[in-house]
Short mmCIF file of C-alpha atoms and ligand atoms in Angstrom, two decimals:
data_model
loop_
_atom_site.label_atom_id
_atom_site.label_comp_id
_atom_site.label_asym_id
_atom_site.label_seq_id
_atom_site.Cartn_x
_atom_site.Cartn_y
_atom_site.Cartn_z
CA UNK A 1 36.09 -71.38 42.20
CA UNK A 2 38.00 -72.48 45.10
CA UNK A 3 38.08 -76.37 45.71
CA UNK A 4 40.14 -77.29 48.66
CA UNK A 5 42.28 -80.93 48.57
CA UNK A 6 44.30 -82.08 51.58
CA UNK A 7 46.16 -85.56 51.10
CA UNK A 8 47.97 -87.29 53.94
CA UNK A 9 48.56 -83.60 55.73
CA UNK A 10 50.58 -83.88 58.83
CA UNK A 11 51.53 -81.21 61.31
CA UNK A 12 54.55 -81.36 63.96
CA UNK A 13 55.72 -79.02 65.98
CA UNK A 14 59.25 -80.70 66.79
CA UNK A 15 58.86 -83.92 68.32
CA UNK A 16 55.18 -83.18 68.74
CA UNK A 17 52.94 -84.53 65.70
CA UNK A 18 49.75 -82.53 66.18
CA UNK A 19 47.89 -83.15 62.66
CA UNK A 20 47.87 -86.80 61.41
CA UNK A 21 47.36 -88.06 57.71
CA UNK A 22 44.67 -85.35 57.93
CA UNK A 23 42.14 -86.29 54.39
CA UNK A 24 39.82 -83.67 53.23
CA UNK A 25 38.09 -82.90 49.73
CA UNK A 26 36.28 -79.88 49.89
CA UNK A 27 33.89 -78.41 47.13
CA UNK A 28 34.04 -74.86 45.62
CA UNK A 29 30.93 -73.10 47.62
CA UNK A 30 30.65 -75.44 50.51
CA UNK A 31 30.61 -74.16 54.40
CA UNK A 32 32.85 -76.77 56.09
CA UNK A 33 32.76 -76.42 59.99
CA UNK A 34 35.34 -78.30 62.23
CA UNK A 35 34.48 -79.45 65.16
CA UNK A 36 36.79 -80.78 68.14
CA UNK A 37 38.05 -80.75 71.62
CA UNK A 38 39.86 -78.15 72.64
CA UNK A 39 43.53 -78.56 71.59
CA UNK A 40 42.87 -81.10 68.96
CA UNK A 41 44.39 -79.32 65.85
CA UNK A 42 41.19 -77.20 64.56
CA UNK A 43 42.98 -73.64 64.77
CA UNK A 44 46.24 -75.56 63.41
CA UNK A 45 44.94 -77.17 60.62
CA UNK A 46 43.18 -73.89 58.89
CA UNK A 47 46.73 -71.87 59.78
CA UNK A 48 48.35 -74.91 57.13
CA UNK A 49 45.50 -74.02 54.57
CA UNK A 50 46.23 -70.26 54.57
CA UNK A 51 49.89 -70.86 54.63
CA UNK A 52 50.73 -69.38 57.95
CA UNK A 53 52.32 -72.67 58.75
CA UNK A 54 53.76 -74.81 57.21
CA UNK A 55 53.24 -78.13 56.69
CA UNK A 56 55.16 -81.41 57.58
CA UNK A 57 53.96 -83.88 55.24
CA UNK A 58 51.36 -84.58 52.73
CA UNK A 59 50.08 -82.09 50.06
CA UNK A 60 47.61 -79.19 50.08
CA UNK A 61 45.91 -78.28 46.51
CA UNK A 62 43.88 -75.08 45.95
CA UNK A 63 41.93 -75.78 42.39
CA UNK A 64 43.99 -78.49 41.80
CA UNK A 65 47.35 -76.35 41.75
CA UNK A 66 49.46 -77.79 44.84
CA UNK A 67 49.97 -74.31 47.46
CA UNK A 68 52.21 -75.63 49.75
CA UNK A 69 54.89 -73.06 49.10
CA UNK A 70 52.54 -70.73 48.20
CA UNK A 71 53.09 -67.32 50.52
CA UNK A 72 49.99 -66.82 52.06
CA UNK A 73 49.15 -63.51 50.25
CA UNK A 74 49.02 -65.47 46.86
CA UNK A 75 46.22 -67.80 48.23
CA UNK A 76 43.34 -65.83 47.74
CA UNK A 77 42.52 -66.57 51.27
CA UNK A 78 41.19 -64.80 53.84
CA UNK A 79 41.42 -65.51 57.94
CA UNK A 80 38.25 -63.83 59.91
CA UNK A 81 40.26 -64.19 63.70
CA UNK A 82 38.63 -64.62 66.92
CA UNK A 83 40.20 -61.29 67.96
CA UNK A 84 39.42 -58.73 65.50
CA UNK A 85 43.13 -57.23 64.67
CA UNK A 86 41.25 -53.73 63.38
CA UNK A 87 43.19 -50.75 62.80
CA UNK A 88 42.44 -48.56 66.09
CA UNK A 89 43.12 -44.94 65.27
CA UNK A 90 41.32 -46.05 61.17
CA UNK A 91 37.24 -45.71 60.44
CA UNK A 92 35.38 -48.26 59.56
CA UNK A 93 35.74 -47.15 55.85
CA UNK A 94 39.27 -46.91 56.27
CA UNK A 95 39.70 -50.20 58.10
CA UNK A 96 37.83 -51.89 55.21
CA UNK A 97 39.61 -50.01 52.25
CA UNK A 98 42.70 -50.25 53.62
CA UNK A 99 43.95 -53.44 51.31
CA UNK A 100 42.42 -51.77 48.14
CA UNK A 101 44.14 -48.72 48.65
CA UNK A 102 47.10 -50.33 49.54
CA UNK A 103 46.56 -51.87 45.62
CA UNK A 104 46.93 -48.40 44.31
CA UNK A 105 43.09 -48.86 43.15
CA UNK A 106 41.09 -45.41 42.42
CA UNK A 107 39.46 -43.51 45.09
CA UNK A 108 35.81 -43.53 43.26
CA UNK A 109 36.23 -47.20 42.92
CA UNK A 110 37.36 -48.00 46.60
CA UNK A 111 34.40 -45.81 47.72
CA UNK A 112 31.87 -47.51 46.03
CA UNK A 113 33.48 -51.79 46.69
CA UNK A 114 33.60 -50.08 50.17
CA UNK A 115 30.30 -48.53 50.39
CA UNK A 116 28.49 -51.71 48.95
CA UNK A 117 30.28 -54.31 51.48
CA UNK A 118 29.45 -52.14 54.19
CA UNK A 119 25.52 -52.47 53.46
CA UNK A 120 25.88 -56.17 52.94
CA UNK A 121 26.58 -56.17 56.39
CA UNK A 122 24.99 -53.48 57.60
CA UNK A 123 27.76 -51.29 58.72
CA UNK A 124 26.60 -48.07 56.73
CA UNK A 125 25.53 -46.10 59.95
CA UNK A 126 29.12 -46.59 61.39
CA UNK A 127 31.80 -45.98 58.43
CA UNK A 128 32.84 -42.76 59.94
CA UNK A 129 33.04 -44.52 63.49
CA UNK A 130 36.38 -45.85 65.45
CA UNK A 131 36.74 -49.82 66.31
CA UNK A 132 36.58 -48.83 69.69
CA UNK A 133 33.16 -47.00 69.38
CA UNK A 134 31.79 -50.36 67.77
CA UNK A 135 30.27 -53.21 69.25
CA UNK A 136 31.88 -56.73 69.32
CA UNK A 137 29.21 -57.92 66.66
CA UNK A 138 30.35 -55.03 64.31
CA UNK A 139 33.47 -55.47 64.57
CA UNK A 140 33.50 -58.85 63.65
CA UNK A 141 31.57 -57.66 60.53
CA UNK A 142 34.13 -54.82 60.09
CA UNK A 143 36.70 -57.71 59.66
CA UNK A 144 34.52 -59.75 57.57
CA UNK A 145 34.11 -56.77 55.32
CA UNK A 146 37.87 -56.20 54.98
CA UNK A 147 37.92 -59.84 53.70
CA UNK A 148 34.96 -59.70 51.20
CA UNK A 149 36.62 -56.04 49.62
CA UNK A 150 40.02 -58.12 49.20
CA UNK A 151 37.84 -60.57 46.73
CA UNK A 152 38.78 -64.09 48.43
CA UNK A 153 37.72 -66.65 47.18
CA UNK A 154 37.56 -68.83 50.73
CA UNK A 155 37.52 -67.47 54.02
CA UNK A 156 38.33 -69.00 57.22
CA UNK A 157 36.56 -68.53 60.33
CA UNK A 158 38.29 -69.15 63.67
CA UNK A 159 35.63 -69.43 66.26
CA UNK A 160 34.47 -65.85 65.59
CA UNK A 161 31.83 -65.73 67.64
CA UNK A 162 33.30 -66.85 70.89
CA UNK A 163 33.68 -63.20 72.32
CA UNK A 164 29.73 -62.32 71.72
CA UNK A 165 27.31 -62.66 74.20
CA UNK A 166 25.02 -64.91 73.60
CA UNK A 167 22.28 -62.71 72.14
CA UNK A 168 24.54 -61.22 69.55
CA UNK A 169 25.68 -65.00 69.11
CA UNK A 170 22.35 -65.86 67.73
CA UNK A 171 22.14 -62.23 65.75
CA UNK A 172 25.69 -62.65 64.14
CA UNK A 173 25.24 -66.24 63.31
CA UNK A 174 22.02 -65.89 61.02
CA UNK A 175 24.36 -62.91 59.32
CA UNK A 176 27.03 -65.21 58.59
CA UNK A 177 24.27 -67.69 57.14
CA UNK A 178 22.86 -64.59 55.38
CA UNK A 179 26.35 -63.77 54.24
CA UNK A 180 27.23 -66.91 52.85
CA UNK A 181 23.58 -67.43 50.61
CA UNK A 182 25.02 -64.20 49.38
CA UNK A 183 28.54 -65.19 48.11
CA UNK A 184 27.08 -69.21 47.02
CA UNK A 185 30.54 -69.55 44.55
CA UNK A 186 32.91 -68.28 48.00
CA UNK A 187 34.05 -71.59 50.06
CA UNK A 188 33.84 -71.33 54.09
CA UNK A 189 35.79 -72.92 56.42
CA UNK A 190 34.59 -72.57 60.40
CA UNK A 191 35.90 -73.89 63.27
CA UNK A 192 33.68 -73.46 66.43
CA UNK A 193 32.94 -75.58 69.33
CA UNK A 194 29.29 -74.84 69.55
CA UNK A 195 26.97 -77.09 68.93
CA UNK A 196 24.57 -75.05 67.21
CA UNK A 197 27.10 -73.14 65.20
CA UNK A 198 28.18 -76.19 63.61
CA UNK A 199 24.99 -77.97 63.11
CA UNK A 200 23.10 -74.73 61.49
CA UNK A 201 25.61 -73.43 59.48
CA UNK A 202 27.54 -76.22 57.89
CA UNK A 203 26.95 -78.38 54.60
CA UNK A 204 29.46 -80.78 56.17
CA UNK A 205 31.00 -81.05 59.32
CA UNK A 206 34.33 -82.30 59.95
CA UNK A 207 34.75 -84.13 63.26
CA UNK A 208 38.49 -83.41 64.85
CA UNK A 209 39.63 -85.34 67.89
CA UNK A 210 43.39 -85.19 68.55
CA UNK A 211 45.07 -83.88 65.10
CA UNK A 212 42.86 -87.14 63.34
CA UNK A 213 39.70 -86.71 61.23
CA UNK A 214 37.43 -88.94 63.14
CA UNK A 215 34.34 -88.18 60.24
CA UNK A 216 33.09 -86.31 57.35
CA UNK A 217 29.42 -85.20 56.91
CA UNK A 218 26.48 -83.15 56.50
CA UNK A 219 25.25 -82.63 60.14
CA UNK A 220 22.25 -84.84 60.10
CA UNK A 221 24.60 -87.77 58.53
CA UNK A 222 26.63 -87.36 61.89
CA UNK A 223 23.42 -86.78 64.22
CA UNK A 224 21.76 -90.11 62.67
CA UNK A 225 24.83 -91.95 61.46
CA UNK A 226 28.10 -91.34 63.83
CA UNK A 227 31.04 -93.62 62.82
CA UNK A 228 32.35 -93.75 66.06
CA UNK A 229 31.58 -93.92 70.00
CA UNK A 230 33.62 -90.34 70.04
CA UNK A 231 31.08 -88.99 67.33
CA UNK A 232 28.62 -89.94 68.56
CA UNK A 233 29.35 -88.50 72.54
CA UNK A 234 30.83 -85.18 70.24
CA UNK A 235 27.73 -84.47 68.38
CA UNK A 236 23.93 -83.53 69.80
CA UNK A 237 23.38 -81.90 73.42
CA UNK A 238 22.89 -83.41 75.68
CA UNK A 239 25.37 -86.32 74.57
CA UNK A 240 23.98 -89.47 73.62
CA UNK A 241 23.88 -92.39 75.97
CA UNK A 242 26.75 -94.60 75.70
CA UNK A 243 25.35 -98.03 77.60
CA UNK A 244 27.75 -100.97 78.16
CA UNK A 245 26.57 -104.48 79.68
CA UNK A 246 23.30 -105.79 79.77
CA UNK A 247 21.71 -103.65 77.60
CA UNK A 248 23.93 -103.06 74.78
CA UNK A 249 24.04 -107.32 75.09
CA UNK A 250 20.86 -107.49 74.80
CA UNK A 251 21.00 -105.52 71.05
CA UNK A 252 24.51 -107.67 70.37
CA UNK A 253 26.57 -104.61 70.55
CA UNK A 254 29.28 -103.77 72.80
CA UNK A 255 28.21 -100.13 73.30
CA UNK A 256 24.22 -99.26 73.06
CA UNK A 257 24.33 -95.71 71.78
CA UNK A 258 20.63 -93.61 72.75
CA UNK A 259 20.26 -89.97 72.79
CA UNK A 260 18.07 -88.49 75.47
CA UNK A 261 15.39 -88.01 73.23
CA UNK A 262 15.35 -91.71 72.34
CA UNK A 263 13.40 -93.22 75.46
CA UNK A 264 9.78 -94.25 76.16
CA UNK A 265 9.51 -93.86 79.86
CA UNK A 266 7.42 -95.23 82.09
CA UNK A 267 6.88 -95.76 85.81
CA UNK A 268 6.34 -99.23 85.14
CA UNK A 269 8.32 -101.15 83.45
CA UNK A 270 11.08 -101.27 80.75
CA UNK A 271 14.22 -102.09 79.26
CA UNK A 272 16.71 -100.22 81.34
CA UNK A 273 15.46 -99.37 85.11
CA UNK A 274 16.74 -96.68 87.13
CA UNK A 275 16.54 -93.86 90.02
CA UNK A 276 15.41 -90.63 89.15
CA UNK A 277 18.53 -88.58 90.55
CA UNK A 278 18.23 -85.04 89.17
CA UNK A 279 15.45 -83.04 87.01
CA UNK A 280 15.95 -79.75 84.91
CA UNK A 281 12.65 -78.51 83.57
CA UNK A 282 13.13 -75.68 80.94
CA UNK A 283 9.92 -75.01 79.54
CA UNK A 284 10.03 -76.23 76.67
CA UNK A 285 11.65 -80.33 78.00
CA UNK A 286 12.74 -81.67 80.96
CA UNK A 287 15.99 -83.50 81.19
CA UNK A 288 16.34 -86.12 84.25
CA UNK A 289 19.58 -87.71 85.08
CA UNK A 290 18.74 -91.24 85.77
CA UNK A 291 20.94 -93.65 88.13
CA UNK A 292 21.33 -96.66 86.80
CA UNK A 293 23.43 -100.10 87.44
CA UNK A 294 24.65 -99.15 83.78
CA UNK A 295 25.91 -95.62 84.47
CA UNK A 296 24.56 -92.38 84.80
CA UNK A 297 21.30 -92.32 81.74
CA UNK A 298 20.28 -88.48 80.45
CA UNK A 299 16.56 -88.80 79.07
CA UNK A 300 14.66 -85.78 77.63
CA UNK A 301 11.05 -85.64 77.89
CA UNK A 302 9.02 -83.20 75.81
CA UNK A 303 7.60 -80.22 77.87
CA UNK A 304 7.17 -80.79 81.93
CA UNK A 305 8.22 -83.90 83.28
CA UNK A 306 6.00 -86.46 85.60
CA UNK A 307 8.37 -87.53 87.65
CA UNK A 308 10.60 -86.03 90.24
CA UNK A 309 14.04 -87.06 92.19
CA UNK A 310 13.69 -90.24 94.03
CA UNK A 311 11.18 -91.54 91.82
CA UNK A 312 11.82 -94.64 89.83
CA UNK A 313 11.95 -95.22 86.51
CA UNK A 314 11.51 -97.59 83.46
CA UNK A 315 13.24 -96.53 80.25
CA UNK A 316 12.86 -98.34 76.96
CA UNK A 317 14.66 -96.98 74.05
CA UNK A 318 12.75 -96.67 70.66
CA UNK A 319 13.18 -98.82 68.23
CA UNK A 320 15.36 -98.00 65.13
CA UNK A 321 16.82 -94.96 66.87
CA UNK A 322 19.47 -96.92 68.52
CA UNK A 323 23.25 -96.91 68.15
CA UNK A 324 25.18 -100.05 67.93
CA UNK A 325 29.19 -99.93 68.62
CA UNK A 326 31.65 -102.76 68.76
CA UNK A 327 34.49 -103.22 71.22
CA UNK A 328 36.43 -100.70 68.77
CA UNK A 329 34.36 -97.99 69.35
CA UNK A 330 33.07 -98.57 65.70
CA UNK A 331 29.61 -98.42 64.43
CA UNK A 332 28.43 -101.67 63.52
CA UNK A 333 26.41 -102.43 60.37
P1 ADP B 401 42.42 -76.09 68.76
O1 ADP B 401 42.31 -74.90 67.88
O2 ADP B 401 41.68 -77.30 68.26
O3 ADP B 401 42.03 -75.80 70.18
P2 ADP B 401 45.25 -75.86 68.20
O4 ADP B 401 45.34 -76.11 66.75
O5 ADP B 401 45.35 -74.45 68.64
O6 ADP B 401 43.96 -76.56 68.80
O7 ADP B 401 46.41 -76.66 68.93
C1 ADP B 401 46.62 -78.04 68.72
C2 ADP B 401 47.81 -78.49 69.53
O8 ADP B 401 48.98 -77.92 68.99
C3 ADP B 401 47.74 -78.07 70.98
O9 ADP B 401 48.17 -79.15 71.77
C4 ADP B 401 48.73 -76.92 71.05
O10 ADP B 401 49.30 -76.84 72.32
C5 ADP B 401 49.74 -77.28 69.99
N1 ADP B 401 50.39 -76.10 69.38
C6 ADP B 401 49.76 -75.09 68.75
N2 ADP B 401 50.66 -74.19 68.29
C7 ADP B 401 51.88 -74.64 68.66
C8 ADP B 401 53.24 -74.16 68.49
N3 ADP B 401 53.50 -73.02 67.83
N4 ADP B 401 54.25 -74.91 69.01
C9 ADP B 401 53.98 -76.07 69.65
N5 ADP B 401 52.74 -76.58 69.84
C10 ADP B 401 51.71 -75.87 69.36
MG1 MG B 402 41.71 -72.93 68.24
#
């Protein structure tokens, strides 16, 4: 059990107010992934939950006991960094058995808590190894294991990928999927700023843009749903269309939100008509960057493409997979 209540949270640094009236309710079990711009308060905000700052204003409950004087050792939380912070000159075994020795627990019963985590995540081949003899995938999973020995009940993830290549990207992140079908009662909070990251592994995302919660949902409720113009430019690649003027007039709306993959094209005719300016064929779609008196239009087009620069083109967008905004950048009804 670990629900997770923040109420009017706010963060300043001084003068400088970084987290604002920050609202979250999160459920025992759930993976929560924040999402943001760089700088907007992501790696601040999960430092308030695990206590190791504190916070301004506002209340933060843990099971419905307010923590906001709780030390952060008391929390039953655990913080998976971006960097790995391993013991150097400790195994693997040591490294992960270090806090439940530390406890004064028995030696059979740290070897076998030990030995078990470490085939969860498949670091059996390497207990006798150093950190520096590891890769950066296993020693990510060497922290992770030093976190799931400790018994937390919610971990938090601070981009933890971000020093993998990208092969070992895709590797770790189905293990951290795996992981977290194996431990359904342990909550996860993630912050990354990859698209895919977010969108596979999260229940709900939260949407961060400076210190403010801009929206709360599972990540096909943002995809099809975004309450905002910033939503909806923050979440899908490529970004979805944002079309002032004409267009968006035409659908009463001051903004026309359509992702790329929302377009009939044609060399024809259409709603919205533009220059081919740019292609990128990649096998699988094509994107072409459009000119148009209304900006600069992405589409996507499924496998190769027909048309090439200088060509133009006709673009209708498909009905019922628009976007309307109003002058507030707010989705309209
Ligand atoms: P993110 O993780 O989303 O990139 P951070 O939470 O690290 O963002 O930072 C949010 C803002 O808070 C940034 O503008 C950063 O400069 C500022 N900040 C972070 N830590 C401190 C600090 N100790 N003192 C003053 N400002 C800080
Ligand atoms: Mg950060």
């Amino acid at each position: 059990m670990a629900d997770i209540k923040l109420t009017n949270l706010n963060k300043a640094y001084g003068a400088v107010h970084i987290l604002k009236d920050v609202n979250l309710d999160i459920t025992s079990g759930e993976f929560i992934v924040f999402v943001g711009p760089s700088g907007c308060g992501k790696s601040t905000l999960l430092r308030t939950i695990c206590g190791l700052e504190n916070i301004t204003s506002g209340v933060l409950e843990i099971d419905n006991a307010v923590v906001n004087d709780v030390p952060p050792s008391k929390r039953g939380i655990a913080m998976v960094f971006q960097s790995y912070a391993l013991y150097p000159h400790m195994s693997v075994y040591e490294n992960i058995g270090f806090a439940l020795e530390n406890q004064g627990l028995p030696r059979a019963e740290i070897r076998q808590k030990v030995e078990k985590v470490a085939d969860m995540l498949q670091l059996t081949p390497y207990l006798t190894r150093l950190p520096k003899a590891l890769s950066g995938g296993q020693r990510q999973r060497v922290a992770i294991g030093r976190a799931i020995v400790r018994g937390a009940k919610v971990f938090l993830f601070d981009e933890p990928l971000s020093n993998l290549d990208a092969a070992l990207r895709v590797q770790t992140r189905m293990e951290i999927a795996k992981l977290k079908r194996g431990m359904p009662n342990t909550t996860m909070i993630y912050v990354t700023h990859d698209q895919v990251e977010a969108m596979t592994l999260a229940d709900r995302i939260v949407v961060l843009q400076a210190g403010r919660v801009e929206q709360v949902g599972t990540p096909m409720e943002l995809y099809e749903s975004p309450a905002n113009t910033f939503v909806a430019g923050f979440i899908g690649s490529p970004k979805m269309n944002l079309i002032t003027g004409a267009p968006a007039a035409a659908h009463k709306a001051h903004t026309l939100g359509v992702r790329p993959e929302h377009f009939e094209v044609s060399k024809t005719a259409g709603a919205i008509s533009g220059t081919v300016e740019y292609t990128e064929v990649l096998g699988s779609d094509s994107f072409l960057y459009v000119t148009t008196p209304h900006g600069l239009i992405t589409v996507r087009e499924e496998g190769r493409t027909g048309f090439v620069p200088g060509d133009a083109i006709h673009m209708s967008p498909v009905a019922q997979m628009t976007h309307r905004f109003g002058e507030d950048g707010k989705r309209l009804p």
